[in-house]
Short mmCIF file of C-alpha atoms in Angstrom, two decimals:
data_model
loop_
_atom_site.label_atom_id
_atom_site.label_comp_id
_atom_site.label_asym_id
_atom_site.label_seq_id
_atom_site.Cartn_x
_atom_site.Cartn_y
_atom_site.Cartn_z
CA UNK A 852 -19.11 66.50 -17.82
CA UNK A 853 -18.18 63.65 -15.88
CA UNK A 854 -21.61 64.41 -14.05
CA UNK A 855 -23.87 63.70 -17.19
CA UNK A 856 -20.75 60.55 -17.88
CA UNK A 857 -21.45 59.22 -14.63
CA UNK A 858 -25.01 58.81 -15.00
CA UNK A 859 -24.65 56.99 -18.59
CA UNK A 860 -21.91 54.44 -16.89
CA UNK A 861 -24.28 54.15 -13.79
CA UNK A 862 -27.01 53.01 -16.46
CA UNK A 863 -24.52 50.53 -18.75
CA UNK A 864 -23.77 48.90 -15.16
CA UNK A 865 -26.96 47.71 -14.81
CA UNK A 866 -27.99 47.46 -18.19
CA UNK A 867 -25.23 45.73 -20.28
CA UNK A 868 -24.86 47.47 -23.56
CA UNK A 869 -23.89 43.80 -24.37
CA UNK A 870 -26.94 42.31 -23.39
CA UNK A 871 -29.50 44.68 -23.42
CA UNK A 872 -32.26 44.42 -26.30
CA UNK A 873 -35.69 45.54 -26.42
CA UNK A 874 -37.46 43.06 -28.83
CA UNK A 875 -41.45 44.54 -27.68
CA UNK A 876 -41.32 47.92 -29.78
CA UNK A 877 -39.41 49.64 -27.04
CA UNK A 878 -36.05 51.85 -27.34
CA UNK A 879 -33.92 49.93 -28.93
CA UNK A 880 -31.19 47.79 -27.79
CA UNK A 881 -27.77 47.13 -28.95
CA UNK A 882 -28.96 43.82 -30.54
CA UNK A 883 -32.01 45.25 -32.34
CA UNK A 884 -29.09 47.25 -34.27
CA UNK A 885 -28.07 45.61 -37.08
CA UNK A 886 -23.95 45.41 -37.49
CA UNK A 887 -23.84 46.43 -40.86
CA UNK A 888 -26.14 48.81 -42.56
CA UNK A 889 -26.13 50.71 -46.06
CA UNK A 890 -25.89 54.55 -46.39
CA UNK A 891 -28.21 56.17 -49.35
CA UNK A 892 -24.61 58.46 -50.27
CA UNK A 893 -22.07 55.80 -49.27
CA UNK A 894 -20.47 57.40 -46.61
CA UNK A 895 -20.58 56.42 -42.85
CA UNK A 896 -20.25 59.37 -40.39
CA UNK A 897 -19.41 57.23 -37.50
CA UNK A 898 -17.23 54.59 -37.21
CA UNK A 899 -15.29 51.53 -35.34
CA UNK A 900 -11.94 50.58 -35.76
CA UNK A 901 -11.72 47.14 -33.82
CA UNK A 902 -8.84 45.80 -31.74
CA UNK A 903 -7.15 42.57 -32.51
CA UNK A 904 -10.16 39.63 -32.00
CA UNK A 905 -13.26 39.44 -33.52
CA UNK A 906 -15.45 41.69 -33.41
CA UNK A 907 -18.25 39.57 -31.86
CA UNK A 908 -16.04 38.92 -29.16
CA UNK A 909 -18.82 39.08 -26.46
CA UNK A 910 -15.96 41.21 -24.33
CA UNK A 911 -14.11 44.62 -25.26
CA UNK A 912 -14.83 44.94 -28.87
CA UNK A 913 -18.57 44.07 -28.62
CA UNK A 914 -18.96 45.92 -25.96
CA UNK A 915 -17.48 49.20 -27.77
CA UNK A 916 -19.02 48.66 -30.68
CA UNK A 917 -22.95 48.28 -29.00
CA UNK A 918 -21.84 51.83 -27.82
CA UNK A 919 -21.34 53.20 -31.10
CA UNK A 920 -24.22 51.71 -32.67
CA UNK A 921 -26.60 52.60 -29.91
CA UNK A 922 -25.34 56.41 -30.73
CA UNK A 923 -25.59 56.25 -34.10
CA UNK A 924 -29.54 54.39 -34.01
CA UNK A 925 -30.51 56.80 -31.87
CA UNK A 926 -29.32 59.78 -34.47
CA UNK A 927 -30.06 58.77 -37.34
CA UNK A 928 -25.92 58.71 -38.18
CA UNK A 929 -24.90 56.39 -41.11
CA UNK A 930 -22.30 53.85 -39.33
CA UNK A 931 -19.84 51.48 -39.96
CA UNK A 932 -16.90 49.16 -38.67
CA UNK A 933 -13.30 48.64 -40.41
CA UNK A 934 -11.51 45.35 -38.96
CA UNK A 935 -7.75 46.18 -39.34
CA UNK A 936 -6.04 42.96 -42.08
CA UNK A 937 -4.12 40.27 -41.04
CA UNK A 938 -6.62 39.65 -37.63
CA UNK A 939 -4.16 38.95 -34.70
CA UNK A 940 -1.00 39.37 -36.68
CA UNK A 941 -2.67 42.83 -37.73
CA UNK A 942 0.37 45.74 -38.05
CA UNK A 943 0.59 49.36 -37.73
CA UNK A 944 0.09 49.73 -41.08
CA UNK A 945 -2.83 47.83 -40.85
CA UNK A 946 -4.04 49.57 -38.05
CA UNK A 947 -3.42 52.59 -40.21
CA UNK A 948 -5.49 51.85 -43.10
CA UNK A 949 -8.22 50.64 -41.36
CA UNK A 950 -8.76 54.09 -39.97
CA UNK A 951 -8.01 55.84 -43.47
CA UNK A 952 -10.38 53.73 -44.97
CA UNK A 953 -13.21 55.16 -42.37
CA UNK A 954 -11.69 58.63 -42.21
CA UNK A 955 -12.13 58.55 -46.44
CA UNK A 956 -15.36 57.09 -46.71
CA UNK A 957 -16.56 60.21 -45.03
CA UNK A 958 -16.32 59.35 -41.25
CA UNK A 959 -16.30 62.47 -38.65
CA UNK A 960 -16.21 60.15 -35.84
CA UNK A 961 -14.04 57.51 -35.49
CA UNK A 962 -13.33 54.92 -32.29
CA UNK A 963 -10.53 53.11 -32.15
CA UNK A 964 -10.24 50.20 -29.44
CA UNK A 965 -7.41 48.95 -27.36
CA UNK A 966 -3.59 50.00 -26.64
CA UNK A 967 -1.81 48.69 -29.72
CA UNK A 968 -3.87 51.41 -32.10
CA UNK A 969 -1.74 54.52 -30.83
CA UNK A 970 1.21 54.48 -33.51
CA UNK A 971 -1.47 54.36 -35.81
CA UNK A 972 -3.96 56.00 -34.58
CA UNK A 973 -1.57 59.26 -34.32
CA UNK A 974 -0.80 58.61 -37.74
CA UNK A 975 -3.89 58.83 -39.17
CA UNK A 976 -5.33 61.68 -36.74
CA UNK A 977 -2.66 63.62 -38.53
CA UNK A 978 -3.30 63.03 -41.50
CA UNK A 979 -6.85 63.98 -41.11
CA UNK A 980 -7.50 66.48 -38.98
CA UNK A 981 -11.26 67.00 -39.65
CA UNK A 982 -11.99 63.99 -38.15
CA UNK A 983 -12.54 63.56 -34.32
CA UNK A 984 -10.81 59.83 -32.83
CA UNK A 985 -12.00 58.31 -30.03
CA UNK A 986 -8.82 56.06 -28.29
CA UNK A 987 -10.33 53.79 -25.60
CA UNK A 988 -7.92 52.24 -23.11
CA UNK A 989 -5.33 54.55 -23.36
CA UNK A 990 -4.09 56.31 -20.54
CA UNK A 991 -1.71 59.46 -22.32
CA UNK A 992 -2.45 61.75 -24.65
CA UNK A 993 -1.94 60.84 -28.55
CA UNK A 994 0.98 63.33 -29.74
CA UNK A 995 1.49 64.32 -32.99
CA UNK A 996 4.84 64.75 -34.90
CA UNK A 997 5.94 68.07 -33.34
CA UNK A 998 5.54 66.36 -29.46
CA UNK A 999 2.36 67.86 -29.08
CA UNK A 1000 -0.83 66.53 -27.61
CA UNK A 1001 -3.55 65.81 -30.81
CA UNK A 1002 -6.80 67.87 -30.43
CA UNK A 1003 -8.54 65.64 -32.28
CA UNK A 1004 -7.91 62.65 -30.59
CA UNK A 1005 -9.96 62.07 -26.98
CA UNK A 1006 -8.58 59.34 -24.91
CA UNK A 1007 -10.09 56.85 -22.49
CA UNK A 1008 -8.61 54.59 -19.43
CA UNK A 1009 -10.90 52.76 -16.93
CA UNK A 1010 -9.30 51.81 -13.52
CA UNK A 1011 -9.97 47.65 -14.13
CA UNK A 1012 -8.10 46.88 -11.12
CA UNK A 1013 -11.16 48.29 -9.40
CA UNK A 1014 -13.16 46.33 -11.06
CA UNK A 1015 -10.43 43.16 -10.63
CA UNK A 1016 -11.08 43.98 -6.87
CA UNK A 1017 -14.78 43.58 -6.67
CA UNK A 1018 -15.05 40.71 -8.06
CA UNK A 1019 -12.33 38.80 -6.71
CA UNK A 1020 -13.34 39.79 -3.18
CA UNK A 1021 -16.99 38.72 -4.21
CA UNK A 1022 -16.19 35.54 -4.99
CA UNK A 1023 -14.17 35.11 -2.16
CA UNK A 1024 -16.76 36.14 0.13
CA UNK A 1025 -19.09 33.58 -1.50
CA UNK A 1026 -16.89 30.90 -0.67
CA UNK A 1027 -14.80 29.86 -3.54
CA UNK A 1028 -10.74 29.67 -2.41
CA UNK A 1029 -9.69 28.18 -5.43
CA UNK A 1030 -8.94 30.85 -8.35
CA UNK A 1031 -8.00 31.18 -11.38
CA UNK A 1032 -6.89 33.96 -13.63
CA UNK A 1033 -6.58 33.89 -17.52
CA UNK A 1034 -5.07 36.70 -19.42
CA UNK A 1035 -4.60 38.26 -22.62
CA UNK A 1036 -2.20 39.97 -24.79
CA UNK A 1037 0.78 37.81 -23.07
CA UNK A 1038 0.87 40.69 -20.21
CA UNK A 1039 1.26 42.90 -22.23
CA UNK A 1040 -2.09 44.62 -22.10
CA UNK A 1041 -1.98 47.07 -19.48
CA UNK A 1042 -5.86 47.28 -18.92
CA UNK A 1043 -5.62 42.86 -18.59
CA UNK A 1044 -3.18 43.60 -15.92
CA UNK A 1045 -4.83 45.80 -14.18
CA UNK A 1046 -7.87 43.64 -13.62
CA UNK A 1047 -5.84 40.42 -13.22
CA UNK A 1048 -4.07 42.70 -10.10
CA UNK A 1049 -7.44 43.81 -8.75
CA UNK A 1050 -8.62 40.79 -8.94
CA UNK A 1051 -5.56 38.88 -6.25
CA UNK A 1052 -5.54 42.02 -3.90
CA UNK A 1053 -9.59 41.59 -3.57
CA UNK A 1054 -9.31 38.15 -2.85
CA UNK A 1055 -6.43 38.47 -0.86
CA UNK A 1056 -8.62 40.90 1.42
CA UNK A 1057 -11.91 38.77 1.54
CA UNK A 1058 -9.90 35.92 2.38
CA UNK A 1059 -7.83 37.62 5.39
CA UNK A 1060 -11.46 38.90 6.97
CA UNK A 1061 -12.78 35.51 6.26
CA UNK A 1062 -9.43 33.77 8.18
CA UNK A 1063 -9.27 31.72 5.11
CA UNK A 1064 -6.25 30.95 3.06
CA UNK A 1065 -6.76 31.17 -1.19
CA UNK A 1066 -4.75 29.12 -3.84
CA UNK A 1067 -5.00 30.75 -7.06
CA UNK A 1068 -2.92 29.90 -10.68
CA UNK A 1069 -2.55 33.31 -12.89
CA UNK A 1070 -1.39 32.92 -16.51
CA UNK A 1071 -1.07 34.58 -19.67
CA UNK A 1072 -0.24 31.31 -21.61
CA UNK A 1073 -2.60 30.86 -24.72
CA UNK A 1074 -3.85 34.54 -24.91
CA UNK A 1075 -1.28 36.29 -26.71
CA UNK A 1076 -4.07 36.83 -29.62
CA UNK A 1077 -7.17 36.99 -27.18
CA UNK A 1078 -8.70 34.10 -29.00
CA UNK A 1079 -10.51 30.82 -28.12
CA UNK A 1080 -8.26 27.90 -29.07
CA UNK A 1081 -8.13 24.25 -27.96
CA UNK A 1082 -4.69 24.69 -26.16
CA UNK A 1083 -6.34 27.35 -23.55
CA UNK A 1084 -9.28 25.33 -22.99
CA UNK A 1085 -6.99 22.08 -22.47
CA UNK A 1086 -5.29 24.05 -20.03
CA UNK A 1087 -8.18 25.38 -18.20
CA UNK A 1088 -9.61 21.93 -18.21
CA UNK A 1089 -6.23 20.85 -16.28
CA UNK A 1090 -6.95 23.77 -13.86
CA UNK A 1091 -10.62 22.91 -13.04
CA UNK A 1092 -9.70 19.14 -13.15
CA UNK A 1093 -7.58 20.00 -10.47
CA UNK A 1094 -9.66 21.57 -8.49
CA UNK A 1095 -9.70 25.65 -9.57
CA UNK A 1096 -13.61 26.11 -8.83
CA UNK A 1097 -13.50 29.36 -10.61
CA UNK A 1098 -11.49 31.00 -13.22
CA UNK A 1099 -11.61 34.88 -14.37
CA UNK A 1100 -11.58 34.88 -17.89
CA UNK A 1101 -10.10 38.34 -18.93
CA UNK A 1102 -9.57 38.68 -22.75
CA UNK A 1103 -11.89 38.80 -25.90
CA UNK A 1104 -12.49 35.26 -27.53
CA UNK A 1105 -10.91 33.45 -25.12
CA UNK A 1106 -13.78 33.92 -22.72
CA UNK A 1107 -15.38 31.18 -25.12
CA UNK A 1108 -12.64 28.07 -24.64
CA UNK A 1109 -13.05 29.32 -20.49
CA UNK A 1110 -16.22 28.52 -20.31
CA UNK A 1111 -16.42 25.44 -22.70
CA UNK A 1112 -13.51 24.11 -20.01
CA UNK A 1113 -15.80 25.14 -17.53
CA UNK A 1114 -19.07 23.78 -18.57
CA UNK A 1115 -17.35 20.11 -18.94
CA UNK A 1116 -15.71 20.29 -15.46
CA UNK A 1117 -16.92 17.94 -13.15
CA UNK A 1118 -17.07 20.12 -10.81
CA UNK A 1119 -18.89 22.21 -12.38
CA UNK A 1120 -16.67 24.80 -12.74
CA UNK A 1121 -17.90 28.93 -12.92
CA UNK A 1122 -16.54 31.82 -14.59
CA UNK A 1123 -16.28 35.11 -14.33
CA UNK A 1124 -16.87 37.37 -17.03
CA UNK A 1125 -15.12 40.32 -18.06
CA UNK A 1126 -15.85 44.11 -19.69
CA UNK A 1127 -19.17 43.63 -20.26
CA UNK A 1128 -22.15 41.24 -18.53
CA UNK A 1129 -21.17 38.28 -20.22
CA UNK A 1130 -23.80 36.22 -18.30
CA UNK A 1131 -26.45 36.13 -20.82
CA UNK A 1132 -23.55 34.09 -22.63
CA UNK A 1133 -22.95 30.93 -20.61
CA UNK A 1134 -24.40 29.74 -17.32
CA UNK A 1135 -21.02 28.73 -16.09
CA UNK A 1136 -20.46 32.90 -15.97
CA UNK A 1137 -21.40 34.02 -12.37
CA UNK A 1138 -20.42 37.94 -12.16
CA UNK A 1139 -18.46 39.73 -14.82
CA UNK A 1140 -15.86 42.60 -13.82
CA UNK A 1141 -17.55 45.35 -15.77
CA UNK A 1142 -16.23 49.06 -17.28
CA UNK A 1143 -18.74 51.57 -19.28
CA UNK A 1144 -16.83 51.02 -22.53
CA UNK A 1145 -20.06 51.38 -24.83
CA UNK A 1146 -21.15 54.32 -22.54
CA UNK A 1147 -18.38 56.26 -22.68
CA UNK A 1148 -18.39 55.80 -26.63
CA UNK A 1149 -21.56 57.34 -26.62
CA UNK A 1150 -20.37 60.41 -24.89
CA UNK A 1151 -17.18 61.26 -26.88
CA UNK A 1152 -19.06 60.84 -29.88
CA UNK A 1153 -21.59 63.28 -28.61
CA UNK A 1154 -19.16 65.29 -27.69
CA UNK A 1155 -17.82 65.63 -31.08
CA UNK A 1156 -21.70 66.38 -32.64
CA UNK A 1157 -23.09 68.50 -29.45
CA UNK A 1158 -20.07 70.69 -30.03
CA UNK A 1159 -18.24 70.31 -27.43
CA UNK A 1160 -14.90 68.44 -28.32
CA UNK A 1161 -12.54 70.99 -26.68
CA UNK A 1162 -13.61 69.69 -23.57
CA UNK A 1163 -12.11 66.35 -23.99
CA UNK A 1164 -10.01 66.57 -27.10
CA UNK A 1165 -6.20 66.18 -26.36
CA UNK A 1166 -6.51 65.00 -23.08
CA UNK A 1167 -7.76 61.77 -20.87
CA UNK A 1168 -10.61 60.50 -19.58
CA UNK A 1169 -9.68 58.57 -16.51
CA UNK A 1170 -12.73 56.79 -15.58
CA UNK A 1171 -13.43 55.03 -12.24
CA UNK A 1172 -15.67 53.87 -9.16
CA UNK A 1173 -15.98 57.74 -8.30
CA UNK A 1174 -17.40 58.04 -12.04
CA UNK A 1175 -20.05 54.72 -11.69
CA UNK A 1176 -17.70 53.87 -14.25
CA UNK A 1177 -16.49 49.71 -13.08
CA UNK A 1178 -18.02 47.64 -10.93
CA UNK A 1179 -20.10 44.18 -11.00
CA UNK A 1180 -23.83 43.40 -12.83
CA UNK A 1181 -26.00 42.65 -9.62
CA UNK A 1182 -29.39 42.22 -11.67
CA UNK A 1183 -27.76 39.51 -12.95
CA UNK A 1184 -24.91 37.93 -11.24
CA UNK A 1185 -26.01 34.27 -9.29
CA UNK A 1186 -24.06 35.15 -5.55
CA UNK A 1187 -26.19 33.74 -3.20
CA UNK A 1188 -23.81 34.74 0.09
CA UNK A 1189 -22.77 37.82 -0.88
CA UNK A 1190 -25.52 40.30 -1.30
CA UNK A 1191 -26.13 43.45 -3.53
CA UNK A 1192 -26.00 45.46 0.08
CA UNK A 1193 -22.62 44.07 1.04
CA UNK A 1194 -21.56 45.21 -2.63
CA UNK A 1195 -22.74 48.81 -1.98
CA UNK A 1196 -21.17 49.58 0.69
CA UNK A 1197 -17.75 47.51 -0.67
CA UNK A 1198 -18.47 50.03 -3.82
CA UNK A 1199 -18.92 52.95 -2.19
CA UNK A 1200 -15.79 52.53 0.02
CA UNK A 1201 -14.27 52.29 -2.82
CA UNK A 1202 -15.30 54.97 -4.59
CA UNK A 1203 -15.01 57.19 -1.15
CA UNK A 1204 -11.25 56.14 -1.01
CA UNK A 1205 -11.18 53.93 2.47
CA UNK A 1206 -10.72 51.04 -0.05
CA UNK A 1207 -7.66 52.08 -1.81
CA UNK A 1208 -6.83 49.90 -4.95
CA UNK A 1209 -3.39 49.77 -6.45
CA UNK A 1210 -2.97 50.09 -9.61
CA UNK A 1211 1.08 49.43 -10.11
CA UNK A 1212 0.84 45.74 -11.29
CA UNK A 1213 4.73 45.66 -12.21
CA UNK A 1214 5.38 46.26 -8.80
CA UNK A 1215 3.31 44.72 -6.69
CA UNK A 1216 1.49 41.81 -8.41
CA UNK A 1217 4.69 39.48 -6.93
CA UNK A 1218 4.82 40.58 -3.55
CA UNK A 1219 4.19 38.55 -0.38
CA UNK A 1220 0.21 37.90 0.01
CA UNK A 1221 -0.87 37.64 3.15
CA UNK A 1222 -3.97 35.26 2.52
CA UNK A 1223 -3.60 34.03 -1.36
CA UNK A 1224 -0.57 31.45 -2.72
CA UNK A 1225 -0.24 32.92 -6.05
CA UNK A 1226 0.79 30.71 -8.70
CA UNK A 1227 2.01 32.50 -12.06
CA UNK A 1228 2.32 29.62 -14.48
#
């Protein structure tokens, strides 16, 4: 199963699901598939329950949804997305109600994005045992009221620290030494935390090799809801005006505020995107720290329809470089000094284990870095 998954994810690294689109009569891309459809019987077999933020966030929600749409479209299945009530202030009850609506609306597979979904998902999975739930960004089995793993739930976890490392290393090798990191979730989202921690590690290792010192501003400010805001844009604009050259935008629609600040900066600010290839959304994006969320969603849905759910139900798929599930989009990046050959060599060293990337951000982030002056703001 992992061999097939690796092939899908490798393809996703080369052709980002969020950006793909066939306008010439070829195979449909995600952009060619409408977000809404009307099924003849009023039932929707494949459902997506969004994380906080907007569906079309050009990042985590959208990347996952693109994978759901692609699978459903290619297999002539009805599909629908459900957004929990109350937006960024959604409660567990709001999330559960969205899942219940999906299940009662005929969903055979329900894809749920974001670690905040767990309590609602456990409740819904017990109530609707005939539905299969795919839990994107969860690192442990989801258990029922009896304490045992729910066999109708499959969790998917990514090694975001590896993608963050690749991005941090690449941009320092490219020549950037005044960096920023702006993360979503207020520091409570493990995926964002791993991205950020890997980013610092990669920047430090590249700076050490070059014999340079990197200054980095690191913040969760104005990112609790993952939303764009004037406050976030003002803060990032201040960073650029004070000399920051590049910011890693790690949090859904926060991306819009950060790219706006970069575009207006006198020093032509640069941005690193997240989760999917965001180069097509702003000229300020020089690369993106990616994970194959859409491809993983497609593969998990396929396990349900292929009668192979038992291979993943009740467990966790942990996906990283070894599965070609994280990486940078070399076909679209704007690197000039850091070559694709350099990248491939680094990627293989992470994949093979000779360049380990630590995931324990709680213990490691505030260490004394040899070549990064880290200022947490």
